[in-house]
Amino acid sequence: MSTKRAYAESSEQSEEITPFQTYEEVHLALQAARRGGHDDIARDTRRALLTSTCAMLPDAIRQAGVRLAVALCAHPEANARKVSQTLAAALPDAAPSLRCEIYGALQRLQELKDVHLDLADNVRKDLNAAQPHVRSAALSILGTGASRFLDDAHAGVRLAALRAVRRQQLQSGILPETLYAVCVGAASDDAELVRLAAVDLVWAIGSRYADMETGRLRLVDDAFVRCCDLVGDVSARVRVRAATMLGRFRGVNVQQLAQTFNKKAVTQRAPRGYKGRNRGLRGQATPVGDSDARDARLLDAGAAGAFVHALEDEQFEVRLAAIGSIVELSRESRDFTTRAVDFLVDMFNDSSDAVRVASMRALVALGKVAPLQVTAEQLAIVTAALDDASARVRQRLYEVASCLALPSVTALQTLAQALGRSVVRHVEDQQFVYAALRQLGNNNAHCIGMQLARALLNISEHYLSREPRVDDAAYAGVVVLLMNSHRQLTALPDYVFAHLPYLRDKHPGSLPPDVIDLVPTRLPHVRQMLERPAADPHAATLVRADARAFVTANVETIGTQLAAEEVDVDRLQAAAKAIAAEPLAERRELAIAQYADLAGLALQARQLFADSDALLRTRAIDLAARIMRGAYACDARTVGLDPAARRALAHLRLFAHAAWLAAHELSAYDERVVRVMRDELHVRVGPKSTLQEGNFQSQLLQLIANFRPLSFVPRGQCQYATAEYLSQASRTLEASHRFPSRVRVHAKLRGVARRDRVRVRVTMPTQQAIVTMPRLDALRPCAPADWILDWPAPVELPLGAGEPARVLSVPALIHPADAPWSDAFVVAAKPVPMDYDIADYYQLAPEGVCVDLAPPQSTSISAVEFRPPPSVHTRG
């Protein structure tokens, strides 16, 4: 009885299901399906199938029903085979546009659910249809035999046939060599997408049957020549693809590789003009010239000048692809590598930073195999590029310099002097310059002797030379170069060897381990100093075990000693850096070490104001920014701090605020702006503030002079907030100026007590930070105080961006600011502008200070022209 009742209920329910009547209803259901908002998957699937098979409805609604059915099949409970059978049964009576939609749906179900049906009769009928889009749709699910449609009159059918052949090759690994001639013909098609698809097949067939003879050339060489010819295509997309595929060839003839850099042969190539196939009726081709003569001309020209043409292309994407292929092909021939160096060095003058950096990376990759042989002209280009304003470009140049094998002593002297000027001009590049000089000394030891040493050290043969300062960065670089040559330069002045112990301790790793063997025996005291272990003057290289032991032994007294200034702040700062690098450091020790680091910075800033030099006070803005950011980060990321510890951090923020204010020349500002500055500091000091209006500047200096760090001893257990990326952000995205793009941030957050404080910060190339608050459903709890963040952060591409714009995305925590207006300037390390409009103060204040939980991820966004998709209502 119960079985009959259940059957009756199911019959009643089936009678209640009706198809969608309007396109809007189907569209709303499709959006809900993509969001996963359907409760009854089986019912919704049946309704979508009824909509797609109802002959009374317009084709546009039926096509939308097909798309809805496929979207619902993504759910595990959906019956994909039943959906495929229902759609296949509707094929014979469907209109051409609906058949195209059904074929596309069946193809997606084959790929996603591995549902295969026997559709031979329907496909055979549609392959002979008059409508080209129907033939293209039928080819999308054709298993074999697609190659006979490669000469179809319609470009869309030829493209579908090429894709079907490529799909067959990927699934079965079988690709007949007889298709090579057809694919070569498709590579000269008048349709851009057809040529783009043919490039892959030409490479695949040529690589699979590499040693097969085709007249005068092997098949792999002939395929390489065809791809080289496509580097001069009128389409930028085809040129990029062809330049990329050149790097995938293996076993190409050495002569063919050498011809790619032959500039003289470029003018012998006949200009390309795509006259197409000039097709009349379908299946009939009208010849436009002597194909044999065209092939002979192509074979005579060979691969001549392909990379010359690609490296001079107007599109930087083509130049980037060519550089990548040059690196890959350099493994095939040493002669090719030698020719490539000349052209890659020329790319240092490219207008694109990305191309310049790519060429430098390519040279570094080639230099790791063998030192690069450069000429005087190439060396002049390298030394001139050292003045680049981009730090990233300069660092890559230093790596290139470390791989060079110079032809003469003069060349080595020129490069060493250029690196010396660079290290003086850019102090932040010191470690990179010394690393380059160290490797340069190893590669060019045959050029290093007393003649070069005297020239670099300005030593006279007839007069006594003045001893240089040991902290001179350029002089230290010269010593690093000379010592790493492992040459016995005993005629050098004694002060050079006397400086070796200091340089070894100041710049660890710059001098060779056996530097003691280079010291003359007449200097036993220097040899004795070098025999001892490397010194650690400020604990900059303190090992982590010693740092942990030091902090653990003094964990209860560090805060008190800091307050009394009885502790070695330099050692504490080094311990903080060492402990922070440990992934499993105790959170309480980590907080104490971070506070010690911030307290050391505060004491340094206080010393700056003790000097009378006004220029030194400007450095206080940078120190104040570091203190303010660090105090907020420690407060926001450390869960479990007691009120006394948080009060100590707030005291540091107060000092940073006062130091930032004292660095201003308040007398030059408008009185209303000065009043705002004073009021902001009063808010942080509290109701017991003693700062007066008359002598505000002097009271600031008095507050700074009387500063003492408070005791910082966290009680109980502390937890530190961190983030771990679960998936890498997309390395490249395409976006239009009209619509915002989205950068996905997928990470696991640990130690976050309040999820309403979680933010996602995206930094644009203009250094503008876009902070968004994820929806609550984007944070899924996985453990106490642990969350899974999955949030697509919106990014608006700035107008006028031509080259790819690089953005940085990172999960962060927001901490309420004590003084929002002032803290926004302090954290950014910026003073208040002299012409600041006081009306801006009354605008919306910042929400707070963002504290990063992990290193940022980088994503490149390319600007593309928006083109609306073709209408789905088009009938055959």
PDB file of C-alpha atoms in Angstrom, residues 389-588:
ATOM      1  CA  ALA A 389      66.047  53.761 -12.052  1.00  0.00           C
ATOM      2  CA  SER A 390      64.349  50.412 -11.415  1.00  0.00           C
ATOM      3  CA  ALA A 391      65.839  48.403  -8.544  1.00  0.00           C
ATOM      4  CA  ARG A 392      64.547  45.172 -10.098  1.00  0.00           C
ATOM      5  CA  VAL A 393      66.353  45.882 -13.361  1.00  0.00           C
ATOM      6  CA  ARG A 394      69.598  46.737 -11.545  1.00  0.00           C
ATOM      7  CA  GLN A 395      69.511  43.531  -9.525  1.00  0.00           C
ATOM      8  CA  ARG A 396      69.130  41.489 -12.704  1.00  0.00           C
ATOM      9  CA  LEU A 397      72.017  43.408 -14.236  1.00  0.00           C
ATOM     10  CA  TYR A 398      74.237  42.483 -11.306  1.00  0.00           C
ATOM     11  CA  GLU A 399      73.396  38.831 -11.952  1.00  0.00           C
ATOM     12  CA  VAL A 400      74.292  39.277 -15.612  1.00  0.00           C
ATOM     13  CA  ALA A 401      77.607  40.903 -14.658  1.00  0.00           C
ATOM     14  CA  SER A 402      78.454  37.936 -12.444  1.00  0.00           C
ATOM     15  CA  CYS A 403      78.192  35.619 -15.490  1.00  0.00           C
ATOM     16  CA  LEU A 404      80.519  37.545 -17.801  1.00  0.00           C
ATOM     17  CA  ALA A 405      83.909  36.382 -19.054  1.00  0.00           C
ATOM     18  CA  LEU A 406      85.652  39.569 -20.158  1.00  0.00           C
ATOM     19  CA  PRO A 407      88.172  39.646 -22.990  1.00  0.00           C
ATOM     20  CA  SER A 408      90.767  42.004 -21.498  1.00  0.00           C
ATOM     21  CA  VAL A 409      92.016  43.729 -18.381  1.00  0.00           C
ATOM     22  CA  THR A 410      90.620  47.029 -19.617  1.00  0.00           C
ATOM     23  CA  ALA A 411      87.140  45.553 -19.913  1.00  0.00           C
ATOM     24  CA  LEU A 412      87.319  44.131 -16.399  1.00  0.00           C
ATOM     25  CA  GLN A 413      88.502  47.478 -15.060  1.00  0.00           C
ATOM     26  CA  THR A 414      85.636  49.280 -16.785  1.00  0.00           C
ATOM     27  CA  LEU A 415      83.029  46.922 -15.373  1.00  0.00           C
ATOM     28  CA  ALA A 416      84.507  46.967 -11.855  1.00  0.00           C
ATOM     29  CA  GLN A 417      84.530  50.763 -11.805  1.00  0.00           C
ATOM     30  CA  ALA A 418      80.942  50.886 -13.044  1.00  0.00           C
ATOM     31  CA  LEU A 419      79.862  48.500 -10.272  1.00  0.00           C
ATOM     32  CA  GLY A 420      81.737  50.652  -7.749  1.00  0.00           C
ATOM     33  CA  ARG A 421      79.851  53.750  -8.865  1.00  0.00           C
ATOM     34  CA  SER A 422      76.581  51.847  -8.683  1.00  0.00           C
ATOM     35  CA  VAL A 423      77.142  50.671  -5.102  1.00  0.00           C
ATOM     36  CA  VAL A 424      77.898  54.245  -4.034  1.00  0.00           C
ATOM     37  CA  ARG A 425      74.846  55.619  -5.821  1.00  0.00           C
ATOM     38  CA  HIS A 426      72.490  52.854  -4.670  1.00  0.00           C
ATOM     39  CA  VAL A 427      73.419  51.789  -1.157  1.00  0.00           C
ATOM     40  CA  GLU A 428      70.528  49.328  -0.992  1.00  0.00           C
ATOM     41  CA  ASP A 429      72.173  47.255  -3.775  1.00  0.00           C
ATOM     42  CA  GLN A 430      75.328  46.578  -1.762  1.00  0.00           C
ATOM     43  CA  GLN A 431      74.878  42.856  -1.217  1.00  0.00           C
ATOM     44  CA  PHE A 432      73.951  42.280  -4.879  1.00  0.00           C
ATOM     45  CA  VAL A 433      76.987  44.225  -6.127  1.00  0.00           C
ATOM     46  CA  TYR A 434      79.375  42.340  -3.857  1.00  0.00           C
ATOM     47  CA  ALA A 435      77.889  39.013  -4.958  1.00  0.00           C
ATOM     48  CA  ALA A 436      78.462  40.019  -8.587  1.00  0.00           C
ATOM     49  CA  LEU A 437      82.050  41.097  -7.889  1.00  0.00           C
ATOM     50  CA  ARG A 438      82.748  37.847  -6.079  1.00  0.00           C
ATOM     51  CA  GLN A 439      81.620  35.756  -9.045  1.00  0.00           C
ATOM     52  CA  LEU A 440      83.306  38.147 -11.467  1.00  0.00           C
ATOM     53  CA  GLY A 441      86.645  37.550  -9.742  1.00  0.00           C
ATOM     54  CA  ASN A 442      86.199  33.790 -10.050  1.00  0.00           C
ATOM     55  CA  ASN A 443      85.348  33.951 -13.765  1.00  0.00           C
ATOM     56  CA  ASN A 444      88.088  36.410 -14.761  1.00  0.00           C
ATOM     57  CA  ALA A 445      91.022  35.425 -12.568  1.00  0.00           C
ATOM     58  CA  HIS A 446      93.322  35.420 -15.612  1.00  0.00           C
ATOM     59  CA  CYS A 447      92.801  39.179 -16.035  1.00  0.00           C
ATOM     60  CA  ILE A 448      93.514  40.113 -12.431  1.00  0.00           C
ATOM     61  CA  GLY A 449      97.047  41.137 -11.513  1.00  0.00           C
ATOM     62  CA  MET A 450      99.005  43.957  -9.957  1.00  0.00           C
ATOM     63  CA  GLN A 451      98.358  46.219 -12.957  1.00  0.00           C
ATOM     64  CA  LEU A 452      94.615  46.004 -12.480  1.00  0.00           C
ATOM     65  CA  ALA A 453      94.911  46.215  -8.701  1.00  0.00           C
ATOM     66  CA  ARG A 454      96.897  49.466  -8.864  1.00  0.00           C
ATOM     67  CA  ALA A 455      94.413  50.958 -11.312  1.00  0.00           C
ATOM     68  CA  LEU A 456      91.391  50.082  -9.209  1.00  0.00           C
ATOM     69  CA  LEU A 457      92.972  51.093  -5.872  1.00  0.00           C
ATOM     70  CA  ASN A 458      94.627  54.243  -7.273  1.00  0.00           C
ATOM     71  CA  ILE A 459      98.057  53.079  -6.131  1.00  0.00           C
ATOM     72  CA  SER A 460     101.049  54.940  -7.562  1.00  0.00           C
ATOM     73  CA  GLU A 461     104.288  53.141  -8.416  1.00  0.00           C
ATOM     74  CA  HIS A 462     106.409  56.087  -7.311  1.00  0.00           C
ATOM     75  CA  TYR A 463     104.533  57.712  -4.423  1.00  0.00           C
ATOM     76  CA  LEU A 464     102.956  56.511  -1.215  1.00  0.00           C
ATOM     77  CA  SER A 465      99.224  56.011  -1.557  1.00  0.00           C
ATOM     78  CA  ARG A 466      96.689  57.225   0.946  1.00  0.00           C
ATOM     79  CA  GLU A 467      94.903  54.528   2.918  1.00  0.00           C
ATOM     80  CA  PRO A 468      91.200  54.523   2.003  1.00  0.00           C
ATOM     81  CA  ARG A 469      88.401  54.349   4.539  1.00  0.00           C
ATOM     82  CA  VAL A 470      87.550  50.809   5.475  1.00  0.00           C
ATOM     83  CA  ASP A 471      83.828  51.597   5.258  1.00  0.00           C
ATOM     84  CA  ASP A 472      84.115  52.905   1.681  1.00  0.00           C
ATOM     85  CA  ALA A 473      81.649  50.769  -0.293  1.00  0.00           C
ATOM     86  CA  ALA A 474      83.493  51.114  -3.616  1.00  0.00           C
ATOM     87  CA  TYR A 475      86.843  50.245  -2.043  1.00  0.00           C
ATOM     88  CA  ALA A 476      85.333  47.195  -0.322  1.00  0.00           C
ATOM     89  CA  GLY A 477      84.011  46.010  -3.680  1.00  0.00           C
ATOM     90  CA  VAL A 478      87.473  46.228  -5.241  1.00  0.00           C
ATOM     91  CA  VAL A 479      88.937  44.152  -2.408  1.00  0.00           C
ATOM     92  CA  VAL A 480      86.183  41.554  -2.868  1.00  0.00           C
ATOM     93  CA  LEU A 481      87.004  41.331  -6.594  1.00  0.00           C
ATOM     94  CA  LEU A 482      90.758  40.969  -6.027  1.00  0.00           C
ATOM     95  CA  MET A 483      90.544  38.425  -3.244  1.00  0.00           C
ATOM     96  CA  ASN A 484      88.112  36.164  -5.089  1.00  0.00           C
ATOM     97  CA  SER A 485      90.556  35.804  -7.968  1.00  0.00           C
ATOM     98  CA  HIS A 486      92.739  33.653  -5.628  1.00  0.00           C
ATOM     99  CA  ARG A 487      95.850  35.356  -7.031  1.00  0.00           C
ATOM    100  CA  GLN A 488      98.849  35.989  -4.803  1.00  0.00           C
ATOM    101  CA  LEU A 489      98.946  39.789  -4.860  1.00  0.00           C
ATOM    102  CA  THR A 490     101.595  40.166  -2.183  1.00  0.00           C
ATOM    103  CA  ALA A 491     102.753  43.521  -3.569  1.00  0.00           C
ATOM    104  CA  LEU A 492      99.572  45.176  -2.412  1.00  0.00           C
ATOM    105  CA  PRO A 493      99.887  47.667   0.480  1.00  0.00           C
ATOM    106  CA  ASP A 494      99.639  46.172   3.933  1.00  0.00           C
ATOM    107  CA  TYR A 495      96.485  48.094   4.767  1.00  0.00           C
ATOM    108  CA  VAL A 496      94.544  46.119   2.155  1.00  0.00           C
ATOM    109  CA  PHE A 497      95.244  42.880   4.001  1.00  0.00           C
ATOM    110  CA  ALA A 498      94.699  44.574   7.364  1.00  0.00           C
ATOM    111  CA  HIS A 499      91.152  45.392   6.292  1.00  0.00           C
ATOM    112  CA  LEU A 500      90.299  41.778   5.454  1.00  0.00           C
ATOM    113  CA  PRO A 501      89.137  40.747   8.963  1.00  0.00           C
ATOM    114  CA  TYR A 502      86.748  43.693   9.131  1.00  0.00           C
ATOM    115  CA  LEU A 503      85.381  43.088   5.628  1.00  0.00           C
ATOM    116  CA  ARG A 504      84.924  39.406   6.327  1.00  0.00           C
ATOM    117  CA  ASP A 505      82.817  40.197   9.398  1.00  0.00           C
ATOM    118  CA  LYS A 506      81.004  43.172   7.866  1.00  0.00           C
ATOM    119  CA  HIS A 507      80.018  41.432   4.630  1.00  0.00           C
ATOM    120  CA  PRO A 508      79.697  37.691   5.367  1.00  0.00           C
ATOM    121  CA  GLY A 509      80.233  35.474   2.341  1.00  0.00           C
ATOM    122  CA  SER A 510      81.884  38.133   0.190  1.00  0.00           C
ATOM    123  CA  LEU A 511      85.452  36.908   0.715  1.00  0.00           C
ATOM    124  CA  PRO A 512      86.567  33.375  -0.126  1.00  0.00           C
ATOM    125  CA  PRO A 513      86.848  30.876   2.771  1.00  0.00           C
ATOM    126  CA  ASP A 514      90.601  30.452   2.166  1.00  0.00           C
ATOM    127  CA  VAL A 515      91.344  34.170   2.195  1.00  0.00           C
ATOM    128  CA  ILE A 516      93.941  33.567   4.896  1.00  0.00           C
ATOM    129  CA  ASP A 517      96.143  31.854   2.296  1.00  0.00           C
ATOM    130  CA  LEU A 518      96.300  35.090   0.299  1.00  0.00           C
ATOM    131  CA  VAL A 519      97.777  37.115   3.181  1.00  0.00           C
ATOM    132  CA  PRO A 520     101.587  37.504   2.990  1.00  0.00           C
ATOM    133  CA  THR A 521     103.673  35.916   5.706  1.00  0.00           C
ATOM    134  CA  ARG A 522     104.987  39.339   6.678  1.00  0.00           C
ATOM    135  CA  LEU A 523     101.626  40.078   8.322  1.00  0.00           C
ATOM    136  CA  PRO A 524     101.277  37.407  11.020  1.00  0.00           C
ATOM    137  CA  HIS A 525      98.839  39.500  13.086  1.00  0.00           C
ATOM    138  CA  VAL A 526      96.413  39.663  10.156  1.00  0.00           C
ATOM    139  CA  ARG A 527      96.625  35.922   9.626  1.00  0.00           C
ATOM    140  CA  GLN A 528      96.024  35.425  13.334  1.00  0.00           C
ATOM    141  CA  MET A 529      92.859  37.572  13.188  1.00  0.00           C
ATOM    142  CA  LEU A 530      91.583  35.653  10.195  1.00  0.00           C
ATOM    143  CA  GLU A 531      92.111  32.323  11.940  1.00  0.00           C
ATOM    144  CA  ARG A 532      89.479  33.102  14.562  1.00  0.00           C
ATOM    145  CA  PRO A 533      85.787  32.547  13.746  1.00  0.00           C
ATOM    146  CA  ALA A 534      83.907  35.335  12.067  1.00  0.00           C
ATOM    147  CA  ALA A 535      82.963  38.069  14.493  1.00  0.00           C
ATOM    148  CA  ASP A 536      79.437  39.202  15.170  1.00  0.00           C
ATOM    149  CA  PRO A 537      79.701  42.887  16.129  1.00  0.00           C
ATOM    150  CA  HIS A 538      75.965  43.657  16.424  1.00  0.00           C
ATOM    151  CA  ALA A 539      74.615  40.117  16.407  1.00  0.00           C
ATOM    152  CA  ALA A 540      73.532  40.635  12.816  1.00  0.00           C
ATOM    153  CA  THR A 541      74.331  37.005  12.026  1.00  0.00           C
ATOM    154  CA  LEU A 542      73.275  35.609  15.390  1.00  0.00           C
ATOM    155  CA  VAL A 543      72.246  31.995  14.973  1.00  0.00           C
ATOM    156  CA  ARG A 544      68.678  31.180  15.835  1.00  0.00           C
ATOM    157  CA  ALA A 545      69.558  28.785  18.638  1.00  0.00           C
ATOM    158  CA  ASP A 546      71.595  31.460  20.432  1.00  0.00           C
ATOM    159  CA  ALA A 547      68.845  34.017  19.918  1.00  0.00           C
ATOM    160  CA  ARG A 548      66.218  31.682  21.361  1.00  0.00           C
ATOM    161  CA  ALA A 549      68.458  30.824  24.314  1.00  0.00           C
ATOM    162  CA  PHE A 550      69.154  34.507  24.991  1.00  0.00           C
ATOM    163  CA  VAL A 551      65.497  35.532  24.942  1.00  0.00           C
ATOM    164  CA  THR A 552      64.343  32.478  26.885  1.00  0.00           C
ATOM    165  CA  ALA A 553      66.896  33.075  29.653  1.00  0.00           C
ATOM    166  CA  ASN A 554      65.890  36.722  30.009  1.00  0.00           C
ATOM    167  CA  VAL A 555      62.203  36.519  29.160  1.00  0.00           C
ATOM    168  CA  GLU A 556      61.112  37.813  32.568  1.00  0.00           C
ATOM    169  CA  THR A 557      63.602  40.675  32.777  1.00  0.00           C
ATOM    170  CA  ILE A 558      63.862  42.006  29.235  1.00  0.00           C
ATOM    171  CA  GLY A 559      60.937  44.391  29.654  1.00  0.00           C
ATOM    172  CA  THR A 560      62.318  45.775  32.904  1.00  0.00           C
ATOM    173  CA  GLN A 561      65.820  46.077  31.496  1.00  0.00           C
ATOM    174  CA  LEU A 562      64.473  47.928  28.476  1.00  0.00           C
ATOM    175  CA  ALA A 563      62.702  50.385  30.726  1.00  0.00           C
ATOM    176  CA  ALA A 564      65.952  51.037  32.576  1.00  0.00           C
ATOM    177  CA  GLU A 565      68.011  50.893  29.358  1.00  0.00           C
ATOM    178  CA  GLU A 566      70.292  48.267  30.872  1.00  0.00           C
ATOM    179  CA  VAL A 567      70.069  45.733  28.054  1.00  0.00           C
ATOM    180  CA  ASP A 568      72.035  45.405  24.806  1.00  0.00           C
ATOM    181  CA  VAL A 569      69.419  46.672  22.334  1.00  0.00           C
ATOM    182  CA  ASP A 570      71.478  45.649  19.300  1.00  0.00           C
ATOM    183  CA  ARG A 571      71.566  42.069  20.525  1.00  0.00           C
ATOM    184  CA  LEU A 572      67.847  42.136  21.204  1.00  0.00           C
ATOM    185  CA  GLN A 573      67.099  43.461  17.722  1.00  0.00           C
ATOM    186  CA  ALA A 574      69.176  40.705  16.167  1.00  0.00           C
ATOM    187  CA  ALA A 575      67.425  38.149  18.352  1.00  0.00           C
ATOM    188  CA  ALA A 576      64.055  39.510  17.208  1.00  0.00           C
ATOM    189  CA  LYS A 577      64.983  39.055  13.527  1.00  0.00           C
ATOM    190  CA  ALA A 578      66.298  35.547  14.168  1.00  0.00           C
ATOM    191  CA  ILE A 579      63.284  34.406  16.160  1.00  0.00           C
ATOM    192  CA  ALA A 580      60.824  35.964  13.704  1.00  0.00           C
ATOM    193  CA  ALA A 581      62.364  33.805  10.966  1.00  0.00           C
ATOM    194  CA  GLU A 582      61.515  30.622  12.905  1.00  0.00           C
ATOM    195  CA  PRO A 583      58.150  29.212  11.839  1.00  0.00           C
ATOM    196  CA  LEU A 584      57.698  27.376  15.169  1.00  0.00           C
ATOM    197  CA  ALA A 585      58.894  30.097  17.523  1.00  0.00           C
ATOM    198  CA  GLU A 586      57.133  30.473  20.864  1.00  0.00           C
ATOM    199  CA  ARG A 587      54.549  33.217  20.478  1.00  0.00           C
ATOM    200  CA  ARG A 588      55.432  34.814  23.815  1.00  0.00           C
TER     201      ARG A 588
END
